[in-house]
Coordinates of C-alpha atoms (C1' of nucleotides) in Angstrom, one line a residue:
Chain A
M1 CA 126.4 286.7 -21.3
K2 CA 127.3 287.5 -24.8
E3 CA 130.9 286.5 -24.7
G4 CA 133.6 285.0 -26.8
P5 CA 133.6 283.9 -30.4
D6 CA 130.0 283.6 -32.0
I7 CA 129.7 279.7 -32.5
A8 CA 126.2 280.3 -33.4
Q9 CA 127.2 281.6 -36.9
I10 CA 129.3 278.8 -37.8
G11 CA 126.9 276.1 -36.0
S12 CA 124.3 277.2 -38.5
L13 CA 126.2 277.0 -41.3
I14 CA 126.8 273.5 -40.7
G15 CA 123.3 273.2 -39.4
D16 CA 121.7 272.9 -42.8
P17 CA 121.2 269.7 -44.4
A18 CA 122.2 270.7 -47.9
R19 CA 125.1 272.6 -46.5
A20 CA 126.2 269.8 -44.3
N21 CA 126.1 267.4 -47.5
I22 CA 128.4 270.1 -49.3
L23 CA 130.9 270.0 -46.5
T24 CA 130.8 266.4 -46.2
A25 CA 131.4 266.0 -50.0
L26 CA 134.2 268.2 -50.1
M27 CA 135.9 266.2 -46.9
G28 CA 136.8 263.8 -50.0
G29 CA 139.5 266.3 -50.4
R30 CA 139.1 267.0 -54.2
A31 CA 137.9 270.3 -55.7
L32 CA 134.3 270.0 -57.0
T33 CA 132.4 272.1 -59.0
A34 CA 129.0 274.1 -57.9
T35 CA 127.2 271.4 -60.1
E36 CA 128.4 268.5 -58.6
L37 CA 128.0 269.8 -55.2
A38 CA 124.5 270.7 -56.1
A39 CA 123.9 266.9 -57.0
A40 CA 126.0 265.8 -53.6
A41 CA 123.6 268.0 -51.7
G42 CA 120.0 266.8 -53.4
V43 CA 119.4 270.4 -54.3
T44 CA 119.1 272.5 -57.5
L45 CA 121.9 274.6 -58.8
Q46 CA 120.6 277.9 -57.8
T47 CA 120.1 276.7 -54.2
A48 CA 123.6 275.2 -53.9
S49 CA 125.0 278.5 -55.2
A50 CA 123.3 280.3 -52.5
H51 CA 124.8 277.8 -49.8
L52 CA 128.0 278.0 -51.3
A53 CA 128.2 281.7 -51.3
K54 CA 127.0 281.6 -47.5
L55 CA 129.9 279.0 -46.9
E56 CA 132.7 280.7 -48.6
A57 CA 131.6 284.1 -47.0
G58 CA 131.8 282.4 -43.4
G59 CA 135.4 281.2 -44.1
L60 CA 134.8 277.5 -44.8
L61 CA 135.3 277.2 -48.7
T62 CA 137.3 278.7 -51.1
Q63 CA 136.7 278.8 -54.7
R64 CA 139.0 278.9 -57.5
K65 CA 137.8 279.7 -60.9
Q66 CA 139.1 277.9 -63.7
G67 CA 137.5 278.5 -67.3
R68 CA 133.6 278.1 -66.9
H69 CA 134.1 276.1 -63.9
R70 CA 134.3 277.1 -60.3
Y71 CA 135.9 274.5 -58.0
F72 CA 135.2 274.6 -54.4
T73 CA 137.4 273.1 -51.8
L74 CA 137.5 273.5 -48.2
A75 CA 139.3 276.6 -47.1
D76 CA 142.2 274.7 -45.2
D77 CA 142.9 271.7 -43.1
R78 CA 141.6 273.4 -39.8
V79 CA 138.2 273.4 -41.5
G80 CA 138.7 269.6 -42.2
K81 CA 139.8 268.9 -38.6
L82 CA 136.7 271.0 -37.1
L83 CA 134.4 268.7 -39.5
E84 CA 135.9 265.6 -38.6
G85 CA 135.6 266.8 -34.8
I86 CA 132.1 267.3 -35.4
M87 CA 131.5 263.9 -36.9
G88 CA 133.2 262.1 -34.2
F89 CA 131.1 263.9 -31.8
A90 CA 127.8 263.1 -33.8
A91 CA 129.0 259.5 -34.3
S92 CA 129.6 259.3 -30.2
R93 CA 126.0 260.4 -29.7
G94 CA 124.5 258.2 -32.3
H95 CA 123.6 261.0 -34.7
L96 CA 123.7 258.6 -37.4
R97 CA 122.1 259.1 -40.9
H98 CA 118.8 257.7 -40.8
R99 CA 119.4 255.2 -43.6
P100 CA 122.8 253.6 -43.2
G101 CA 123.1 253.0 -46.9
P102 CA 125.2 250.2 -48.7
K103 CA 128.3 252.5 -48.9
E104 CA 128.6 252.4 -45.3
P105 CA 130.8 249.4 -44.7
A106 CA 133.2 250.7 -47.4
L107 CA 133.5 253.9 -45.3
R108 CA 134.4 252.2 -42.4
K109 CA 137.1 250.2 -43.9
A110 CA 138.8 252.9 -45.7
R111 CA 137.8 256.7 -46.8
I112 CA 139.7 259.8 -47.1
C113 CA 139.8 262.3 -44.4
Y114 CA 140.6 265.6 -46.1
D115 CA 143.7 264.4 -47.4
H116 CA 144.8 261.4 -45.4
L117 CA 143.7 257.6 -44.8
A118 CA 141.1 257.2 -42.1
G119 CA 138.6 253.9 -41.1
D120 CA 139.8 250.6 -40.0
Y121 CA 142.8 250.9 -42.4
G122 CA 143.7 254.6 -41.2
V123 CA 143.6 252.9 -37.7
R124 CA 145.4 249.8 -38.5
M125 CA 148.2 251.8 -40.4
L126 CA 148.7 254.0 -37.4
D127 CA 148.7 251.2 -34.8
S128 CA 151.2 249.2 -36.7
L129 CA 153.5 252.2 -36.9
I130 CA 153.2 252.6 -33.3
E131 CA 154.0 248.8 -32.7
A132 CA 157.0 248.9 -35.0
G133 CA 158.4 251.9 -33.1
S134 CA 158.2 254.1 -36.0
I135 CA 156.1 256.4 -34.1
S136 CA 156.1 257.2 -30.6
V137 CA 153.1 258.3 -28.5
M138 CA 153.1 260.8 -25.8
G139 CA 149.7 261.4 -24.3
E140 CA 147.7 262.6 -27.5
G141 CA 150.4 263.4 -29.7
L142 CA 152.6 261.5 -32.0
S143 CA 156.2 261.8 -33.2
L144 CA 158.1 260.2 -35.8
T145 CA 161.2 258.3 -34.5
P146 CA 164.5 258.3 -36.4
G147 CA 163.6 254.7 -36.9
G148 CA 160.3 255.5 -38.3
E149 CA 162.2 258.0 -40.7
K150 CA 164.4 255.6 -42.2
H151 CA 161.7 253.0 -42.5
L152 CA 159.1 255.2 -44.2
G153 CA 162.2 256.6 -46.6
S154 CA 162.7 253.0 -47.7
I155 CA 159.1 252.8 -49.1
G156 CA 159.7 256.2 -50.6
I157 CA 158.3 259.1 -48.2
D158 CA 161.2 261.9 -48.2
V159 CA 160.5 262.8 -44.7
S160 CA 162.8 265.8 -44.5
G161 CA 161.1 267.3 -47.4
L162 CA 157.7 267.1 -45.3
R163 CA 159.6 268.8 -42.4
S164 CA 160.1 272.1 -44.4
S165 CA 156.3 272.9 -44.6
R166 CA 154.8 274.7 -42.0
R167 CA 152.2 271.8 -41.6
P168 CA 152.9 269.4 -38.5
L169 CA 154.5 266.1 -39.8
C170 CA 152.2 264.0 -37.5
R171 CA 149.0 264.8 -35.9
S172 CA 146.5 262.3 -34.6
C173 CA 142.9 262.5 -36.1
L174 CA 140.1 260.9 -34.2
D175 CA 138.3 258.5 -36.5
W176 CA 134.6 258.7 -36.2
S177 CA 133.8 255.3 -37.3
E178 CA 136.5 253.4 -35.2
R179 CA 136.5 256.1 -32.2
R180 CA 140.3 255.4 -32.1
A181 CA 143.1 258.0 -33.7
H182 CA 144.6 257.6 -37.1
L183 CA 147.3 259.5 -38.7
A184 CA 146.9 263.1 -39.9
G185 CA 149.4 265.7 -40.9
S186 CA 151.8 266.2 -43.7
L187 CA 153.2 262.5 -43.3
G188 CA 149.4 261.3 -43.3
K189 CA 148.8 263.0 -46.4
A190 CA 152.1 261.8 -47.9
L191 CA 151.4 258.3 -47.2
L192 CA 148.2 258.3 -48.9
S193 CA 149.4 259.9 -52.0
N194 CA 152.1 257.1 -52.0
F195 CA 149.2 254.4 -51.9
F196 CA 147.7 256.3 -55.0
D197 CA 150.9 256.8 -56.9
K198 CA 151.9 253.1 -56.4
G199 CA 148.2 252.1 -57.7
W200 CA 147.6 250.3 -54.7
A201 CA 144.5 252.1 -54.1
R202 CA 142.2 254.7 -55.9
R203 CA 139.3 257.1 -54.9
T204 CA 136.0 256.3 -55.7
E205 CA 133.4 258.6 -57.3
N206 CA 131.3 260.4 -55.4
S207 CA 132.1 259.0 -52.1
R208 CA 134.7 259.4 -49.3
S209 CA 135.5 255.9 -49.7
I210 CA 138.9 254.5 -51.1
F211 CA 139.0 251.4 -53.1
F212 CA 142.2 248.9 -52.5
T213 CA 143.2 246.9 -55.4
P214 CA 143.7 243.2 -54.3
E215 CA 147.3 243.5 -54.8
G216 CA 147.5 246.6 -53.2
E217 CA 145.5 245.5 -50.3
R218 CA 147.8 242.6 -49.7
R219 CA 150.8 244.8 -49.8
F220 CA 149.3 247.3 -47.5
L221 CA 148.4 244.6 -44.9
A222 CA 151.8 243.4 -45.2
L223 CA 153.5 246.8 -44.8
F224 CA 151.3 247.6 -41.7
P225 CA 151.0 244.3 -39.9
L226 CA 149.4 243.8 -36.5
E227 CA 150.7 241.7 -33.7
L228 CA 147.5 241.5 -31.7
G229 CA 145.6 239.7 -34.6
E230 CA 143.0 241.6 -36.5
D231 CA 139.8 240.6 -34.9
I232 CA 139.8 243.4 -32.3
E233 CA 136.4 244.1 -31.1
Q234 CA 134.7 246.8 -32.8
P235 CA 133.3 249.3 -30.3
Q236 CA 129.8 249.8 -31.3
L237 CA 128.0 253.1 -31.8
D238 CA 125.0 252.9 -30.2
D239 CA 122.2 254.7 -32.2
T240 CA 119.4 255.5 -29.9
P241 CA 119.2 259.5 -29.2
Chain B
M1 CA 126.1 261.4 -50.9
K2 CA 124.6 260.9 -47.5
E3 CA 127.6 259.3 -45.9
G4 CA 128.8 259.2 -42.0
P5 CA 127.6 260.9 -39.1
D6 CA 125.0 263.5 -39.3
I7 CA 126.8 266.9 -38.5
A8 CA 124.0 268.8 -39.6
Q9 CA 121.7 267.8 -36.4
I10 CA 124.4 268.9 -33.9
G11 CA 125.4 271.8 -36.1
S12 CA 121.6 273.1 -36.1
L13 CA 121.4 272.6 -32.5
I14 CA 124.4 275.0 -31.9
G15 CA 123.4 277.2 -34.7
D16 CA 120.7 279.1 -33.0
P17 CA 121.7 282.2 -31.2
A18 CA 119.7 281.1 -28.0
R19 CA 121.1 277.8 -27.6
A20 CA 124.6 278.8 -28.5
N21 CA 124.3 281.4 -25.6
I22 CA 123.2 278.6 -23.3
L23 CA 126.2 276.5 -24.1
T24 CA 128.5 279.5 -24.0
A25 CA 127.1 279.8 -20.3
L26 CA 127.6 276.3 -19.4
M27 CA 131.2 276.3 -20.4
G28 CA 131.3 278.2 -17.4
G29 CA 131.5 274.7 -15.9
R30 CA 129.0 275.1 -13.2
A31 CA 125.6 274.0 -13.3
L32 CA 122.7 276.6 -14.1
T33 CA 119.0 276.4 -13.5
A34 CA 116.6 276.9 -16.3
T35 CA 115.7 280.6 -15.2
E36 CA 119.2 281.5 -15.2
L37 CA 120.0 280.0 -18.5
A38 CA 117.0 281.8 -20.1
A39 CA 118.5 285.0 -18.8
A40 CA 121.7 284.4 -20.3
A41 CA 119.9 283.6 -23.5
G42 CA 117.9 286.4 -23.5
V43 CA 114.6 284.6 -24.0
T44 CA 111.6 283.7 -21.5
L45 CA 111.5 280.9 -19.8
Q46 CA 109.0 278.7 -22.0
T47 CA 111.6 279.2 -24.9
A48 CA 114.7 278.5 -22.8
S49 CA 112.9 275.2 -21.7
A50 CA 112.1 274.0 -25.4
H51 CA 115.8 274.8 -26.2
L52 CA 116.8 273.0 -23.1
A53 CA 115.0 269.7 -24.0
K54 CA 116.3 269.9 -27.6
L55 CA 119.9 270.2 -26.3
E56 CA 119.4 267.1 -23.8
A57 CA 117.9 265.1 -26.7
G58 CA 120.6 265.9 -28.6
G59 CA 123.1 264.4 -26.1
L60 CA 124.7 267.9 -25.4
L61 CA 123.2 268.7 -21.9
T62 CA 122.0 266.8 -18.9
Q63 CA 120.1 267.7 -16.1
R64 CA 120.0 266.9 -12.5
K65 CA 116.6 267.5 -10.4
Q66 CA 117.2 269.1 -7.0
G67 CA 114.2 270.3 -5.3
R68 CA 112.2 272.3 -7.4
H69 CA 115.3 273.3 -9.2
R70 CA 116.7 271.7 -12.4
Y71 CA 120.0 272.0 -12.8
F72 CA 121.7 271.8 -16.3
T73 CA 125.3 270.8 -17.2
L74 CA 127.3 270.1 -20.1
A75 CA 126.7 266.7 -20.8
D76 CA 130.8 265.6 -20.3
D77 CA 134.0 267.3 -21.2
R78 CA 133.9 265.9 -25.0
V79 CA 131.2 268.7 -25.3
G80 CA 133.6 271.2 -24.0
K81 CA 136.1 270.3 -26.1
L82 CA 133.9 270.6 -28.9
L83 CA 132.7 273.9 -28.1
E84 CA 136.0 275.2 -27.4
G85 CA 137.1 273.9 -30.8
I86 CA 134.4 275.5 -32.6
M87 CA 134.7 278.7 -30.8
G88 CA 138.8 278.7 -31.9
F89 CA 137.8 278.1 -35.3
A90 CA 135.4 281.0 -35.1
A91 CA 137.7 283.1 -33.7
S92 CA 140.3 282.5 -36.1
R93 CA 137.8 283.3 -39.1
G94 CA 136.7 286.5 -37.2
H95 CA 133.4 285.3 -36.2
L96 CA 133.3 287.6 -33.2
R97 CA 130.5 289.1 -31.5
H98 CA 129.3 292.2 -32.8
R99 CA 130.0 294.1 -29.6
P100 CA 133.0 293.1 -28.2
G101 CA 131.7 294.3 -24.9
P102 CA 133.8 295.5 -21.6
K103 CA 133.8 291.7 -20.3
E104 CA 136.3 291.1 -23.3
P105 CA 139.6 291.8 -22.0
A106 CA 138.9 290.0 -18.5
L107 CA 137.8 287.2 -20.8
R108 CA 141.0 287.2 -22.7
K109 CA 143.3 287.4 -19.5
A110 CA 141.9 284.6 -17.7
R111 CA 138.7 282.4 -18.0
I112 CA 137.3 279.0 -17.3
C113 CA 137.1 276.5 -20.1
Y114 CA 134.7 273.7 -19.0
D115 CA 136.7 273.0 -15.6
H116 CA 140.2 274.4 -16.2
L117 CA 142.2 277.6 -16.7
A118 CA 142.3 279.2 -20.3
G119 CA 142.9 282.6 -21.7
D120 CA 146.4 284.4 -21.3
Y121 CA 146.9 282.7 -17.8
G122 CA 146.0 279.6 -18.8
V123 CA 148.4 279.7 -21.6
R124 CA 151.2 281.1 -19.5
M125 CA 150.8 278.4 -16.8
L126 CA 151.2 275.5 -19.4
D127 CA 154.2 277.5 -20.8
S128 CA 155.9 277.8 -17.6
L129 CA 155.2 274.5 -17.0
I130 CA 157.1 273.3 -19.9
E131 CA 160.0 275.6 -19.4
A132 CA 160.5 274.2 -16.0
G133 CA 160.6 270.7 -17.3
S134 CA 157.5 269.8 -15.3
I135 CA 155.9 268.8 -18.5
S136 CA 157.0 267.6 -21.6
V137 CA 155.6 267.9 -25.2
M138 CA 155.5 265.5 -27.8
G139 CA 153.9 266.6 -31.1
E140 CA 150.6 268.0 -30.1
G141 CA 150.5 265.7 -26.9
L142 CA 151.4 266.4 -23.2
S143 CA 152.8 264.6 -20.2
L144 CA 153.8 265.2 -16.7
T145 CA 157.4 264.2 -15.9
P146 CA 158.5 262.7 -12.6
G147 CA 159.9 266.2 -11.8
G148 CA 156.8 267.8 -12.5
E149 CA 154.9 265.3 -10.1
K150 CA 156.8 266.4 -7.5
H151 CA 156.8 270.1 -8.1
L152 CA 153.0 269.9 -8.3
G153 CA 152.9 267.5 -5.3
S154 CA 154.6 270.5 -3.4
I155 CA 151.8 272.6 -4.0
G156 CA 149.3 270.5 -3.0
I157 CA 148.1 268.6 -6.1
D158 CA 147.6 264.8 -5.5
V159 CA 148.8 263.5 -8.9
S160 CA 148.7 259.8 -8.0
G161 CA 144.9 260.7 -7.1
L162 CA 144.3 261.9 -10.5
R163 CA 146.0 259.1 -12.3
S164 CA 143.0 256.8 -11.1
S165 CA 140.5 258.5 -12.6
R166 CA 139.4 257.1 -16.3
R167 CA 140.0 260.7 -17.8
P168 CA 143.4 261.7 -18.9
L169 CA 145.8 263.8 -17.0
C170 CA 147.2 266.0 -19.3
R171 CA 145.5 267.4 -22.3
S172 CA 146.2 270.6 -24.5
C173 CA 143.3 272.4 -25.3
L174 CA 143.4 275.1 -28.2
D175 CA 142.9 278.7 -26.6
W176 CA 140.3 280.8 -28.8
S177 CA 141.7 284.0 -27.5
E178 CA 145.5 283.2 -27.5
R179 CA 145.6 280.6 -30.4
R180 CA 147.7 278.5 -28.3
A181 CA 147.6 275.5 -26.2
H182 CA 146.5 275.8 -22.5
L183 CA 146.4 272.8 -19.9
A184 CA 143.2 270.4 -19.6
G185 CA 142.5 267.1 -18.5
S186 CA 142.2 266.3 -14.8
L187 CA 145.5 268.1 -14.0
G188 CA 144.3 271.0 -15.5
K189 CA 141.1 270.6 -13.4
A190 CA 142.9 270.3 -10.3
L191 CA 145.2 272.9 -10.6
L192 CA 142.2 275.7 -11.2
S193 CA 140.4 274.0 -8.2
N194 CA 143.6 274.4 -6.1
F195 CA 143.8 278.7 -6.8
F196 CA 140.0 278.5 -5.9
D197 CA 140.6 276.7 -2.8
K198 CA 143.7 278.8 -1.9
G199 CA 141.8 281.9 -2.4
W200 CA 143.9 283.1 -5.2
A201 CA 141.1 283.6 -7.4
R202 CA 137.1 283.3 -8.0
R203 CA 134.7 282.7 -10.5
T204 CA 132.6 285.8 -11.6
E205 CA 128.9 286.1 -11.8
N206 CA 127.3 285.4 -15.2
S207 CA 130.6 285.4 -17.0
R208 CA 133.5 282.9 -17.7
S209 CA 136.2 285.1 -16.7
I210 CA 137.8 284.4 -13.5
F211 CA 139.0 287.2 -11.1
F212 CA 142.5 287.2 -9.6
T213 CA 142.9 288.9 -6.0
P214 CA 145.9 290.8 -6.2
E215 CA 147.6 288.6 -3.5
G216 CA 146.7 285.8 -5.8
E217 CA 147.9 287.1 -9.1
R218 CA 151.2 287.8 -7.4
R219 CA 151.6 284.1 -6.3
F220 CA 150.1 283.2 -9.4
L221 CA 152.9 284.7 -11.7
A222 CA 155.5 283.9 -9.2
L223 CA 154.7 280.4 -9.2
F224 CA 154.7 280.2 -13.0
P225 CA 157.4 282.2 -14.4
L226 CA 158.3 282.8 -17.6
E227 CA 162.0 283.2 -18.8
L228 CA 161.0 285.1 -21.9
G229 CA 159.9 288.6 -19.9
E230 CA 156.6 289.7 -18.9
D231 CA 156.8 292.9 -20.3
I232 CA 155.7 292.0 -23.6
E233 CA 152.4 293.8 -23.3
Q234 CA 150.6 293.1 -20.0
P235 CA 147.3 294.1 -21.4
Q236 CA 144.0 294.4 -19.6
L237 CA 142.9 295.9 -16.6
D238 CA 139.9 294.0 -15.5
D239 CA 136.8 296.2 -15.0
T240 CA 135.0 293.3 -13.0
P241 CA 134.8 293.7 -9.2
Chain C
dG1 C1' 95.6 273.8 3.9
dA2 C1' 97.1 278.6 1.0
dG3 C1' 100.5 281.0 -1.4
dA4 C1' 104.8 281.2 -3.6
dT5 C1' 108.5 280.1 -6.6
dG6 C1' 110.6 277.0 -10.6
dG7 C1' 109.7 274.7 -14.4
dT8 C1' 106.8 272.9 -18.6
dT9 C1' 103.0 272.0 -22.0
dC10 C1' 99.9 274.1 -25.2
dG11 C1' 98.1 277.3 -28.8
dG12 C1' 98.5 280.6 -32.2
dT13 C1' 101.5 284.1 -34.3
dT14 C1' 105.6 285.6 -36.7
dA15 C1' 109.6 285.7 -39.0
dC16 C1' 113.2 283.8 -41.2
dG17 C1' 115.5 281.0 -44.6
dA18 C1' 115.7 277.4 -47.8
dT19 C1' 113.8 276.3 -51.9
dC20 C1' 112.9 276.8 -57.0
dG21 C1' 111.3 279.0 -61.4
dA22 C1' 112.8 282.1 -64.4
dA23 C1' 115.9 285.7 -66.4
dG24 C1' 120.5 287.2 -66.4
dT25 C1' 125.8 287.0 -66.9
dA26 C1' 130.1 284.8 -68.3
dT27 C1' 133.1 281.7 -70.8
dG28 C1' 133.8 278.3 -74.0
dA29 C1' 132.7 275.7 -78.5
dA30 C1' 131.2 275.6 -83.4
Chain D
dT1 C1' 128.2 285.2 -84.8
dT2 C1' 125.5 282.0 -82.6
dC3 C1' 124.6 278.2 -79.4
dA4 C1' 125.7 275.7 -75.3
dT5 C1' 127.5 275.2 -70.6
dA6 C1' 128.2 277.1 -66.2
dC7 C1' 126.8 279.6 -62.8
dT8 C1' 124.5 284.0 -60.3
dT9 C1' 120.7 286.9 -59.2
dC10 C1' 116.0 288.0 -58.8
dG11 C1' 111.6 287.0 -56.9
dA12 C1' 108.0 284.6 -54.8
dT13 C1' 106.4 280.7 -52.3
dC14 C1' 106.5 277.9 -48.5
dG15 C1' 107.4 275.1 -44.3
dT16 C1' 109.6 275.3 -40.0
dA17 C1' 111.0 276.6 -35.9
dA18 C1' 111.4 280.3 -32.7
dC19 C1' 109.0 282.8 -29.7
dC20 C1' 105.5 284.5 -26.2
dG21 C1' 101.3 284.6 -23.6
dA22 C1' 98.3 281.7 -20.7
dA23 C1' 97.3 277.6 -18.3
dC24 C1' 99.4 273.8 -15.8
dC25 C1' 102.1 270.7 -12.8
dA26 C1' 105.7 270.3 -9.1
dT27 C1' 108.2 271.3 -5.3
dC28 C1' 109.1 274.0 -1.2
dT29 C1' 107.4 277.7 2.7
dC30 C1' 104.2 278.9 6.0

DNA sequence: GAGATGGTTCGGTTACGATCGAAGTATGAA
DNA sequence: TTCATACTTCGATCGTAACCGAACCATCTC
């Protein structure tokens, strides 16, 4: 009966609402202080501190002392992938938050998924890259074509530099809001950084959603066109338990 | 702060030790009764009943009444994939069970992962299929080559029949013990069934581990050879009957 | 029908863990 | 030095949920 790894431990780590809020906040990709995380979780600093200690002991988080601040981040991208996987599953079972809140639409449009672009725009970008022949699909996997390397090089992505990292270049990541794949991996990260650098988009405070400037949005949509037309059906998440 | 799907709910479902044991037991792929699951979880029938109700309400389980029995199974293979993902993560962080127990080696050698073969043998099978050119890899994805279809057809796998199902033919599934991919999807399922049908292997009671007969083992190893040599640690004598 | 087996519901107990106030430590600023 | 900020540790409270005994419902066998 008692076999294999202990999923209950990490399940219970994620299972507490306050800790889940902390992890969700850190899915934004940037390092946050204990105070910020306490606010995000809706608990006092003492409580948050206890939670952070547990999460760190569990290997989900790492902290970095900097002066009198302690910055927390997800331990690595495997944690991000794990969480996004659980989010996708939760969304598919209708485990949505009770009050969808006003930020929900912005989240669905464009958000950060640990370090790359997700949401409607993330899915569109990958779809467009595939249509253009820049990325080829094989089962669940993705790979960059020579043409794609050239194409992305022309907009300022140094693909050969990315290859030298140990991290996979292309990975697909299942999007919980769209229920379709978007682009992760070092290439996904590089593309999002590129948008930030160009001033097309920026992060928003206290949210995973990404804000596109009007000009940036225009350019993004032009760079990643879709043949099919944009009004594809949105697969609905049914929310009955 | 409160954004996205509610990961805490499913986290807490998995986070309880009794429920985690139930889910782990069901990863064996076959339907189990409430009484069996109570024994697997180490709790009384009443307690197990309450847990099963929660898991079902959470969409992780389905039950099927048959006579005076109630058979529970994982709701679908997405649940299996989710759990295997969490197991892989837990194993990578060293969240192993306290007492590794005598069954551990057998589990690492060959076990069932919802409905397909995992463990050392599962990884070997996929590696061999790739070496033989039967399956091609593209990033994280897998696809069956024409040659592979012929090859598998010769050992009794009806690939074209499998294609008609909605389920993907080839999927890679990360193995928590080997930390490498093994073959999932309808093809993975069909291969394992094939081994059972031929009498090469059988399930063991109360465990996810798979027992190979001496003859079956010989044939399996011959069918899925590895170039690299097999002498690199052929560990694990199994202790189960 | 009676009896046995499989499973659920109810009620009450118990234990664990989330929470916060208050006090304590570390780092930076004045 | 003194004060302020950032965070941790301690101690106590409190709620919730896991747990089991007992009773209850359902299905099969005889």
